[in-house]
Short mmCIF file of C-alpha atoms and ligand atoms in Angstrom, two decimals:
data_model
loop_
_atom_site.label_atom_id
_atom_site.label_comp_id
_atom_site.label_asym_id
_atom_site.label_seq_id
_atom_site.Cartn_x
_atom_site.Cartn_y
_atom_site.Cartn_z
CA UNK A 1 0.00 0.00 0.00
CA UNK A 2 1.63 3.09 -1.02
CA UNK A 3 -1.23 5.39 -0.58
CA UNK A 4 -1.97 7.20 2.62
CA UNK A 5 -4.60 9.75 4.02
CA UNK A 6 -2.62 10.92 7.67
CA UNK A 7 -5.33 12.99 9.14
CA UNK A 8 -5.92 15.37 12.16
CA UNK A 9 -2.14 15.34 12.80
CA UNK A 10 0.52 18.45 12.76
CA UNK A 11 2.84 18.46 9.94
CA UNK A 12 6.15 19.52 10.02
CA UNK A 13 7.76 21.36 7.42
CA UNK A 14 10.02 23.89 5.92
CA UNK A 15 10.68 24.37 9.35
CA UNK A 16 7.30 24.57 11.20
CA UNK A 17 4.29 23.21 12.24
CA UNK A 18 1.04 23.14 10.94
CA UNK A 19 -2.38 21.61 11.88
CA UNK A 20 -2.98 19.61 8.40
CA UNK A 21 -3.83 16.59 6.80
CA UNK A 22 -1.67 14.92 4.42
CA UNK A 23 -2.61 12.47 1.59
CA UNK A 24 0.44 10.18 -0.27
CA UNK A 25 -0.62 8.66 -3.63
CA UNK A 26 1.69 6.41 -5.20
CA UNK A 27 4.48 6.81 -2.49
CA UNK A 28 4.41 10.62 -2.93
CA UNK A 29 3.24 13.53 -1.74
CA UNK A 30 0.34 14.62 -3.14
CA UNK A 31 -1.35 17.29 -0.80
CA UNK A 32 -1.79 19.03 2.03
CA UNK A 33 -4.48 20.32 4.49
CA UNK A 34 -8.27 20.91 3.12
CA UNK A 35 -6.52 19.66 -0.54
CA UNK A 36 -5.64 16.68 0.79
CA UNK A 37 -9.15 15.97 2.50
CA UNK A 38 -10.87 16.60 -0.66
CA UNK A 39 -9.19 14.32 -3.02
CA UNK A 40 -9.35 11.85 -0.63
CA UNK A 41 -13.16 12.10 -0.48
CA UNK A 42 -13.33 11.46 -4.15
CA UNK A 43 -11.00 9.07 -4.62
CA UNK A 44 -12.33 5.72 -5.47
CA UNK A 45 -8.85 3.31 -5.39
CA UNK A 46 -7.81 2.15 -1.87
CA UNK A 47 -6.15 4.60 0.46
CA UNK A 48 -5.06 3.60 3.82
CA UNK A 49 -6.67 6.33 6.16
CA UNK A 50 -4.62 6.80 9.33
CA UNK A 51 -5.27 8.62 12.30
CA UNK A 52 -2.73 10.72 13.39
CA UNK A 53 -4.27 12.63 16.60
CA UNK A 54 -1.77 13.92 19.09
CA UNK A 55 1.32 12.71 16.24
CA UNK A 56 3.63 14.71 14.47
CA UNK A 57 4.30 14.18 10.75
CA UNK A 58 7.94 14.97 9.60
CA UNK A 59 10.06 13.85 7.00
CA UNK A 60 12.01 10.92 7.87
CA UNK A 61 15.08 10.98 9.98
CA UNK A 62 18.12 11.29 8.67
CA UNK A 63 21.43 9.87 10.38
CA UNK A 64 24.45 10.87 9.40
CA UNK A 65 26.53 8.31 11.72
CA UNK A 66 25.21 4.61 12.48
CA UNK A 67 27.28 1.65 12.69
CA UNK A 68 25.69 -1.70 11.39
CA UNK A 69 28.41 -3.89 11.92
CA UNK A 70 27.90 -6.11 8.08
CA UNK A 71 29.61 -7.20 7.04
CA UNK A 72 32.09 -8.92 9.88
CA UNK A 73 30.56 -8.36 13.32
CA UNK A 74 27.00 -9.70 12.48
CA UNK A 75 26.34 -11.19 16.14
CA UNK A 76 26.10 -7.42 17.62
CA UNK A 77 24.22 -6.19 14.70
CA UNK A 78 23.08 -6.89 11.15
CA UNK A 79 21.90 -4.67 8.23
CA UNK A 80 18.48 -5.87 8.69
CA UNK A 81 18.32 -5.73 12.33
CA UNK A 82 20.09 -2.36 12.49
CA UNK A 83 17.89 -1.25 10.03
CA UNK A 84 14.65 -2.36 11.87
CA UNK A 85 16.01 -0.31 15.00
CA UNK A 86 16.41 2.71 12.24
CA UNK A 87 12.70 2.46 11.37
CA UNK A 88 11.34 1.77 14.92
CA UNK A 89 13.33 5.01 15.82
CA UNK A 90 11.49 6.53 12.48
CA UNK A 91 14.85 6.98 10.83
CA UNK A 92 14.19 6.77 6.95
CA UNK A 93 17.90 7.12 5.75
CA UNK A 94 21.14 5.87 7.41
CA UNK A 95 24.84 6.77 6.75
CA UNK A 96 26.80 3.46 7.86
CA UNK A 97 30.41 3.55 9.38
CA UNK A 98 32.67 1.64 7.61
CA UNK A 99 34.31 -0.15 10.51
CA UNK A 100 33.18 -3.67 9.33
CA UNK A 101 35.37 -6.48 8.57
CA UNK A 102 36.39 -6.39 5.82
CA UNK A 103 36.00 -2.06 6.02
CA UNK A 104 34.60 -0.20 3.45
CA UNK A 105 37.55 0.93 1.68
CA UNK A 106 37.30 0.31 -2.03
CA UNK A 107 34.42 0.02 -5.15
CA UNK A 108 34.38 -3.69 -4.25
CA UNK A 109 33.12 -3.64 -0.47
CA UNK A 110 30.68 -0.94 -1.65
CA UNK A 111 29.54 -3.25 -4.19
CA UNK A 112 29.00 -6.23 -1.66
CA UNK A 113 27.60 -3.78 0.98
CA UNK A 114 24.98 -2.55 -1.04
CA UNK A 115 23.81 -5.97 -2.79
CA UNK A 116 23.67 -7.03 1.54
CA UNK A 117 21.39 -3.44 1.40
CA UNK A 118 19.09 -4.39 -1.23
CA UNK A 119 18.91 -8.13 0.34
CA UNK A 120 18.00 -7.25 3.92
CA UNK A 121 17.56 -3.46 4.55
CA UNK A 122 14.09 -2.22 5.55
CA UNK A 123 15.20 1.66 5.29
CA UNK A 124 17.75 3.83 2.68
CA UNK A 125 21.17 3.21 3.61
CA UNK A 126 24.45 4.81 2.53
CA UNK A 127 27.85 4.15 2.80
CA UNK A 128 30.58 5.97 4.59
CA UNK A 129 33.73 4.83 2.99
CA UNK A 130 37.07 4.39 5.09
CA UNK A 131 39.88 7.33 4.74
CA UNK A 132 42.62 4.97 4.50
CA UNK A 133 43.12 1.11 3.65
CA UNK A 134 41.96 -1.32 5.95
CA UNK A 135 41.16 1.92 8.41
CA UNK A 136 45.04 1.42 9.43
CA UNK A 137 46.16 4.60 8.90
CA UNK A 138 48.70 3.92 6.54
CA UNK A 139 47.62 4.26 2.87
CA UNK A 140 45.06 6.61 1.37
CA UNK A 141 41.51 5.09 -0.06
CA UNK A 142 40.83 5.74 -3.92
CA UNK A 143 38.50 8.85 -2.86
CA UNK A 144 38.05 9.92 -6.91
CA UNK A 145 36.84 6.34 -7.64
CA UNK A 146 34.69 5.83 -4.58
CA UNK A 147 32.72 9.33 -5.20
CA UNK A 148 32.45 7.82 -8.73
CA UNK A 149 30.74 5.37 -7.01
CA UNK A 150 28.36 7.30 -5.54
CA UNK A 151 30.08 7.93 -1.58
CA UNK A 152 30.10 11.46 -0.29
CA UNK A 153 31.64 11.13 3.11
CA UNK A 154 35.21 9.26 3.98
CA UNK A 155 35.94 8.58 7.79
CA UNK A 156 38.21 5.97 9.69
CA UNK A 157 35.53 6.82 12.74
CA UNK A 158 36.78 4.66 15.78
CA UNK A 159 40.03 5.36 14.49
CA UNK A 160 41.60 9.14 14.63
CA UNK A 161 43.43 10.48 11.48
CA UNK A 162 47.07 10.85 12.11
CA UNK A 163 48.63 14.33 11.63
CA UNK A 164 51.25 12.97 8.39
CA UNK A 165 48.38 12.05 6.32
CA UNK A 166 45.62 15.24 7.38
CA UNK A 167 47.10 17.82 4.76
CA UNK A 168 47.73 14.77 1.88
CA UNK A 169 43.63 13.56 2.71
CA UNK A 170 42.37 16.92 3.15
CA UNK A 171 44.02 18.12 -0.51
CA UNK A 172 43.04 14.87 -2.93
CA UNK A 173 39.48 15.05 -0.62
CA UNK A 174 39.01 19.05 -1.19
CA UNK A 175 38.54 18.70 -5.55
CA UNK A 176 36.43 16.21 -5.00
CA UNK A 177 32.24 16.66 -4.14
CA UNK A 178 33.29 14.88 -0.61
CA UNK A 179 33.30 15.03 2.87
CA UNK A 180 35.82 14.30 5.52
CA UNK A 181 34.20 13.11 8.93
CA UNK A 182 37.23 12.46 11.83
CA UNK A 183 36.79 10.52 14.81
CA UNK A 184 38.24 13.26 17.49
CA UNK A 185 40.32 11.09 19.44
CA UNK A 186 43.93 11.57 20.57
CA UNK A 187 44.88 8.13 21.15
CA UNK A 188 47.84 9.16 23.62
CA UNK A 189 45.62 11.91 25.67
CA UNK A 190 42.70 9.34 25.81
CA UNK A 191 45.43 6.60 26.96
CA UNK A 192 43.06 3.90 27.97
CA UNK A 193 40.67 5.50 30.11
CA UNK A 194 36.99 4.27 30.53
CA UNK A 195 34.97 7.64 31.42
CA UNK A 196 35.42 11.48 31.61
CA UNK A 197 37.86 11.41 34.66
CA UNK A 198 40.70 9.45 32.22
CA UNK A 199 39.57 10.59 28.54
CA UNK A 200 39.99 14.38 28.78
CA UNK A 201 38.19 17.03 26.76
CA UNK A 202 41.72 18.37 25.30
CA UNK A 203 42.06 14.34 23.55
CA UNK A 204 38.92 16.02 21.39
CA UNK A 205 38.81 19.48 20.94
CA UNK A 206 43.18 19.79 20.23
CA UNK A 207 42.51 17.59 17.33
CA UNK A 208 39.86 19.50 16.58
CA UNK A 209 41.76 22.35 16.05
CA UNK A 210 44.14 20.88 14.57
CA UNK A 211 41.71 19.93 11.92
CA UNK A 212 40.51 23.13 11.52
CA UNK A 213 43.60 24.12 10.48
CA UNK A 214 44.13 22.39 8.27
CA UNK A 215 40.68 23.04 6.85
CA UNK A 216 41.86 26.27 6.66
CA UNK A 217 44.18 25.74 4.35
CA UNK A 218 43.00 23.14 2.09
CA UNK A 219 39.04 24.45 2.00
CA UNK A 220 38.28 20.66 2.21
CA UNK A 221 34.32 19.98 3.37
CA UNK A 222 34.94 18.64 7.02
CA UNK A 223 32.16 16.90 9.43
CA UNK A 224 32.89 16.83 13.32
CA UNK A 225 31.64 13.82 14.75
CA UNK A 226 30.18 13.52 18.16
CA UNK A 227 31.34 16.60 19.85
CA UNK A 228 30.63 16.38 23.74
CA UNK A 229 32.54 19.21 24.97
CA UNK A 230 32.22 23.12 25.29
CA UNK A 231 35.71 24.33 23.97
CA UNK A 232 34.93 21.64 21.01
CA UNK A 233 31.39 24.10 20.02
CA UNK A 234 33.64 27.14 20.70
CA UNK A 235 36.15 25.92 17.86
CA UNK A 236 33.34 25.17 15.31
CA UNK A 237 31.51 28.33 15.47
CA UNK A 238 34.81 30.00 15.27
CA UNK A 239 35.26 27.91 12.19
CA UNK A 240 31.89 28.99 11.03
CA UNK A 241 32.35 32.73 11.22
CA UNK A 242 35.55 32.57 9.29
CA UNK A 243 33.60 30.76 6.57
CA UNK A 244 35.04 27.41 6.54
CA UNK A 245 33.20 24.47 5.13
CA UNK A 246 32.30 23.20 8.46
CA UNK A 247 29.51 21.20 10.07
CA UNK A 248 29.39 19.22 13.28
CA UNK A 249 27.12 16.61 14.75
CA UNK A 250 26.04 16.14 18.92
CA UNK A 251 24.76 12.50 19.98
CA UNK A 252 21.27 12.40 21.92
CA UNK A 253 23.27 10.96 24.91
CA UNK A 254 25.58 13.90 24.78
CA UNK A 255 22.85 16.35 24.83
CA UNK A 256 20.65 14.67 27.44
CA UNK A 257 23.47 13.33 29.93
CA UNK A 258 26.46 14.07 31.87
CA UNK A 259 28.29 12.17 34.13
CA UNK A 260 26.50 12.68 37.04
CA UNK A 261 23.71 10.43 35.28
CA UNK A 262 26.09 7.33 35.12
CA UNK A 263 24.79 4.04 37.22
CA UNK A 264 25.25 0.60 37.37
CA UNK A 265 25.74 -1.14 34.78
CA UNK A 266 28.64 1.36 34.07
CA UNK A 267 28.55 -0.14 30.74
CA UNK A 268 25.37 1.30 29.69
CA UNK A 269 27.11 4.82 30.06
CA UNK A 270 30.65 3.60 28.54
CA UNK A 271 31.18 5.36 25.04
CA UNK A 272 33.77 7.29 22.83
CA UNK A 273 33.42 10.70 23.86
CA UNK A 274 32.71 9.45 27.03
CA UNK A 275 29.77 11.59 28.83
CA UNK A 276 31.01 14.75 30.54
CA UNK A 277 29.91 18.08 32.81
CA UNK A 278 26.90 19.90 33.24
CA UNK A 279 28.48 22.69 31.46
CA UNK A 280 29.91 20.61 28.58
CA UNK A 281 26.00 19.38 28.06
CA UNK A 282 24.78 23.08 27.84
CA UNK A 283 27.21 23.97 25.15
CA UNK A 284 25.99 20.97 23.37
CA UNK A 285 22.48 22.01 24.15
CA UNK A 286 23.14 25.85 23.18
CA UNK A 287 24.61 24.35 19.94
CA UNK A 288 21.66 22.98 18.26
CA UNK A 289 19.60 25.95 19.70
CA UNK A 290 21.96 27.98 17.67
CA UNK A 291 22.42 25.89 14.96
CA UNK A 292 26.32 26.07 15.35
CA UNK A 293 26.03 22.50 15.57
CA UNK A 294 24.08 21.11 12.71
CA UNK A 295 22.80 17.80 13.18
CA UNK A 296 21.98 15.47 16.19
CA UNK A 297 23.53 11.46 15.12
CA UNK A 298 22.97 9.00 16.88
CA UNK A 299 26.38 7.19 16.65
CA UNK A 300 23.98 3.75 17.48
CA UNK A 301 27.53 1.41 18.35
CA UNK A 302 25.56 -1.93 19.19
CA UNK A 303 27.54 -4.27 20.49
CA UNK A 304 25.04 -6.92 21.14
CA UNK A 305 23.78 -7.98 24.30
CA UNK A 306 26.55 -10.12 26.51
CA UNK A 307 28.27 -8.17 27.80
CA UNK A 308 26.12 -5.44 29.53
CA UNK A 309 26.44 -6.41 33.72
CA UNK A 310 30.11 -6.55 32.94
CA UNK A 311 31.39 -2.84 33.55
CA UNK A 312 35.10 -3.29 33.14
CA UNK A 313 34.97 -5.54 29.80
CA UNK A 314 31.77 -3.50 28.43
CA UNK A 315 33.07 -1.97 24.55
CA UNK A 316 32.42 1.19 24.21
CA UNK A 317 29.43 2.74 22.39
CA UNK A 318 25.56 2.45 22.89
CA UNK A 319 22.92 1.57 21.22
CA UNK A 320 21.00 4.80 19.81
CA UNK A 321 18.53 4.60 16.98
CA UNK A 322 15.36 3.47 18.90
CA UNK A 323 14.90 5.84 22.27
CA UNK A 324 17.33 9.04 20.26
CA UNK A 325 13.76 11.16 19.59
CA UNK A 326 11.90 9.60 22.62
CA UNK A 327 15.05 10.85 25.05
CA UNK A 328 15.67 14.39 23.51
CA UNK A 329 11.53 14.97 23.80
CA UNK A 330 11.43 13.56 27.66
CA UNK A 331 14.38 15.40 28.88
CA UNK A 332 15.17 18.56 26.52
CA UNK A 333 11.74 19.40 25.12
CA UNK A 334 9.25 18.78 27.45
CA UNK A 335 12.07 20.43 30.16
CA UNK A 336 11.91 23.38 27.54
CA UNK A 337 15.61 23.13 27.39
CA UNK A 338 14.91 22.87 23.07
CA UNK A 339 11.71 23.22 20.70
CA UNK A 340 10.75 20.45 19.00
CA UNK A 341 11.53 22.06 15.52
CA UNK A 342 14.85 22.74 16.62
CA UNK A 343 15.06 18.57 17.28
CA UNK A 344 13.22 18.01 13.87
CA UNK A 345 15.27 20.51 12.50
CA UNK A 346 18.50 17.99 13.61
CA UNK A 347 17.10 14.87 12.36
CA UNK A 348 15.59 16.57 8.81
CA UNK A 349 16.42 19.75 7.28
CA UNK A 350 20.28 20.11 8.32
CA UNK A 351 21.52 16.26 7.72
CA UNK A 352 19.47 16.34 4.55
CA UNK A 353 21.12 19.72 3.36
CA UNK A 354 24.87 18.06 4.38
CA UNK A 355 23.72 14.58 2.83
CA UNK A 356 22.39 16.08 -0.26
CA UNK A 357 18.85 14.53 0.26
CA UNK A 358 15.65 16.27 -0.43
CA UNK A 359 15.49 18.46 3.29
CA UNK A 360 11.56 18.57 3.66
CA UNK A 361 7.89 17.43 3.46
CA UNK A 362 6.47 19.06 -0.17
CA UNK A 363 4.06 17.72 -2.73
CA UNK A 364 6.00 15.43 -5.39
CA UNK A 365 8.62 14.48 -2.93
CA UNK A 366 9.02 11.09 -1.76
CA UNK A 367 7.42 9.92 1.03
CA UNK A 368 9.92 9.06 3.53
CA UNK A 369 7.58 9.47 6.53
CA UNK A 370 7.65 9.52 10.92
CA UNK A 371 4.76 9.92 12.52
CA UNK A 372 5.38 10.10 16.10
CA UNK A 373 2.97 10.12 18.97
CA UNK A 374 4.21 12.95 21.53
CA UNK A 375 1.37 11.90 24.30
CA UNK A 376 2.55 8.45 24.72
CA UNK A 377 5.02 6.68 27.27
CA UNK A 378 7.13 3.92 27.23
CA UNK A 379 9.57 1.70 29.92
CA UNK A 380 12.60 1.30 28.20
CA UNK A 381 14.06 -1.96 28.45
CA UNK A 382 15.79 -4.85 27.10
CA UNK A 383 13.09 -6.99 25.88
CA UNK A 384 12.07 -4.06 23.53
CA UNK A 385 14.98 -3.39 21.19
CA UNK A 386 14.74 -4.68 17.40
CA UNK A 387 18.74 -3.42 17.46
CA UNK A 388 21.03 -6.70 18.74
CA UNK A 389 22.59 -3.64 21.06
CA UNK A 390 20.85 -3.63 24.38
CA UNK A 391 23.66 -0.89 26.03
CA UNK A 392 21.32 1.83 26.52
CA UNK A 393 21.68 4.93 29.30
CA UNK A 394 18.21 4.98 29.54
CA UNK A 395 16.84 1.37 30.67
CA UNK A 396 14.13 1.45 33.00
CA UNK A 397 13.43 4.87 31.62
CA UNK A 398 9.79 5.83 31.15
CA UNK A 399 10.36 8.16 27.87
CA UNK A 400 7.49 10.00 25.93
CA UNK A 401 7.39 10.68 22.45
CA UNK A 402 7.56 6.94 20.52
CA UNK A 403 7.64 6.34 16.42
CA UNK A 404 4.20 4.49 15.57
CA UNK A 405 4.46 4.48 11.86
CA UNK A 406 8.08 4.80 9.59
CA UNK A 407 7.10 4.89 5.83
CA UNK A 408 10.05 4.41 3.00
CA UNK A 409 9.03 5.75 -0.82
CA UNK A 410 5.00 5.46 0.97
CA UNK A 411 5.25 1.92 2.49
CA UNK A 412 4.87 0.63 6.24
CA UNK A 413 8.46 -0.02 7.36
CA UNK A 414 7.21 0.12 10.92
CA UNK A 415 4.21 0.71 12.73
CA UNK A 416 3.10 0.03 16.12
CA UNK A 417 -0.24 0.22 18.26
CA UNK A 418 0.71 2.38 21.44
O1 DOR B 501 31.53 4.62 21.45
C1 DOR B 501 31.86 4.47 20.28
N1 DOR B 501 31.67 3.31 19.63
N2 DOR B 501 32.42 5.50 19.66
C2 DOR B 501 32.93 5.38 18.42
O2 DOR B 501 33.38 6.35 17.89
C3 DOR B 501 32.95 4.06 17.73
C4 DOR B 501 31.85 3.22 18.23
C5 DOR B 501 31.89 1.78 17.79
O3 DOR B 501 32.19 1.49 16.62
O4 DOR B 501 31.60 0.91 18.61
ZN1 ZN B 502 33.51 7.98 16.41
#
């Protein structure tokens, strides 16, 4: 069924809400508002007529960093389970990590990766490709024939790019219609510390700079992934107001914890950047607001499910696609610490604009569809995860604001009675 009458719901787009129906004919958008109502009274071929009381209607997410672990790692998470989580979180499109085994670093693993994508995946995904070979830091990817191929960002995330090859990536990357994303990480600051006390802020934000430098000089298009601390924002909007082609992303966990929140299991807190201070948060926070940083990603790091009472062994990274809107409504909108455009905003119009995806709801466009239910609550816990990653911050949570329906090109990729 690829035709769709969403009534009595509040539609999102370019940039704001409005109290409107909206009718999807062939899997596009065909109308809006009394429109909308009156073609669907005359129509006479089968729509599906869905109430959407109390929901809001946005186009659907868009992540610009998600790690699906196919090929290599397939017992903490699979294309088609990590892509269920994507759609239960109502994420439409998903930019995968290339930290697989074998990594994404040539037109041959994007080949295999996206036949696995057309076998198994329920929502749009696209690759990240590695910056260097095998991720090992040693030997530069074929950038010109993978953006032949159709990849628009490069990143060794997990991994840190070394300071010898930053000016020789940043140069071949900069005449090409790419995108350099760096995991800020200073191996030797970070040493091998668990949480905020032993991974200091400097291990992100001096790398940081010295990416911007080099930015600087070689005008390449640079994404900052997961900044979590308030010198790291400072550096980007500086960045911004000299005109650099800069954007940056925040997790949901960085924006709706600090340290203070951290509980047994430890493990369900441990990630890379690790959680940090009150203060750190409310740079984060002040980001979006601003729009200095651009997108909230989830960075969803499943690492399936054994090893979550073990704090000392735990890997590092959560799981992030299914309870990212659900936590940033609960604890940032209904605190009135954010609007809930500026969290739409986030998850639409600015990873869309980076990505090169069509930004917003508008008749013709596809219809890549969340409808989420704001009024409704939900215990988070293990049992309830379509992701194999069960390390979550926020079990036995009760979080408001669930997914009920995820539609790709107009059909059901999810939907759910709540
Ligand atoms: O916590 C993290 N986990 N941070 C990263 O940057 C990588 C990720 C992973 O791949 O597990
Ligand atoms: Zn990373």
């Amino acid at each position: 069924m690829k035709n769709w009458f969403l009534h009595d719901g509040q539609v999102y787009r370019e940039n704001q809400l409005f109290n409107e129906d909206l009718l999807i004919i062939e899997g596009k958008v065909a109308a809006f508002g009394t429109q909308a109502r009156s073609i669907r009274a005359n129509t006479n071929y089968p729509v599906r007529d869905f109430s959407a009381e109390g929901c809001i209607i946005s186009r659907g997410f868009i992540d610009l960093h998600v790690h699906l672990r196919e090929p290599g790692y397939e017992t903490k998470e699979t294309i088609k389970t990590g892509t269920k989580a994507a759609a239960a979180g109502g994420f439409t499109s998903v930019f995968v990590m290339p930290n697989t085994l074998p990594p994404l670093d040539s037109v041959e693993a994007l080949a295999d990766l996206q036949k696995r994508v057309q076998q198994s995946a329920v929502v749009k995904v696209f690759p990240i490709a590695a910056l260097t070979m095998k991720r090992r830091g040693t030997h530069l990817v074929d950038y010109s024939a993978l953006t032949k191929a159709g990849v628009k960002f490069f990143s060794d995330d997990g991994e840190p790019l070394n300071s010898d090859l930053l000016y020789d990536v940043m140069e071949e990357i900069s005449a090409l219609d790419a995108i350099v994303i760096n995991h800020l990480e200073d191996k030797d600051l970070a040493g091998t510390g668990r949480f905020h006390q032993d991974i200091p802020a400097e291990s992100e934000y001096l790398m940081l700079a010295r990416d911007l430098k080099a930015v600087s000089r070689t005008n390449c298009s640079y994404h900052a992934a997961h900044l979590s601390c308030e010198q790291s924002v400072a550096l980007i909007a500086e960045a911004k107001a000299k005109g650099l082609p800069v954007t940056a992303e925040v997790t949901p966990h960085h924006l709706t914890l600090t340290y203070d929140n951290i509980k047994e299991p430890k493990g369900h807190f441990q990630m890379k950047p690790p959680l940090r201070s009150t203060s750190d948060q409310a740079a984060c926070i002040e980001g979006i607001k601003s729009g200095i940083i651009d997108i909230i990603a989830t960075d969803h790091a499943p690492h399936g499910d054994e090893k979550r009472h073990n704090d000392l062994s735990a890997p590092f990274g959560v799981t992030g696609l299914e309870t990212a809107f659900p936590a940033l409504y609960t604890k940032l909108v209904l605190t009135e610490r954010l609007s809930i455009k500026d969290i739409l905003r986030s998850f639409t119009v600015n990873p869309a604009k980076i990505a090169g995806e069509h930004p917003s709801l508008a008749v013709g466009v596809t219809a890549d569809i969340t409808v989420i239910k704001l009024d409704c609550n939900r215990l988070v816990n293990y049992e309830m995860f379509y992701s194999k990653g069960t390390n979550s911050p926020y079990i036995g949570e009760t979080l408001s604001g669930w997914p009920i329906l995820t539609l790709v090109d107009g059909e059901e990729r999810y939907g759910c009675q709540l």
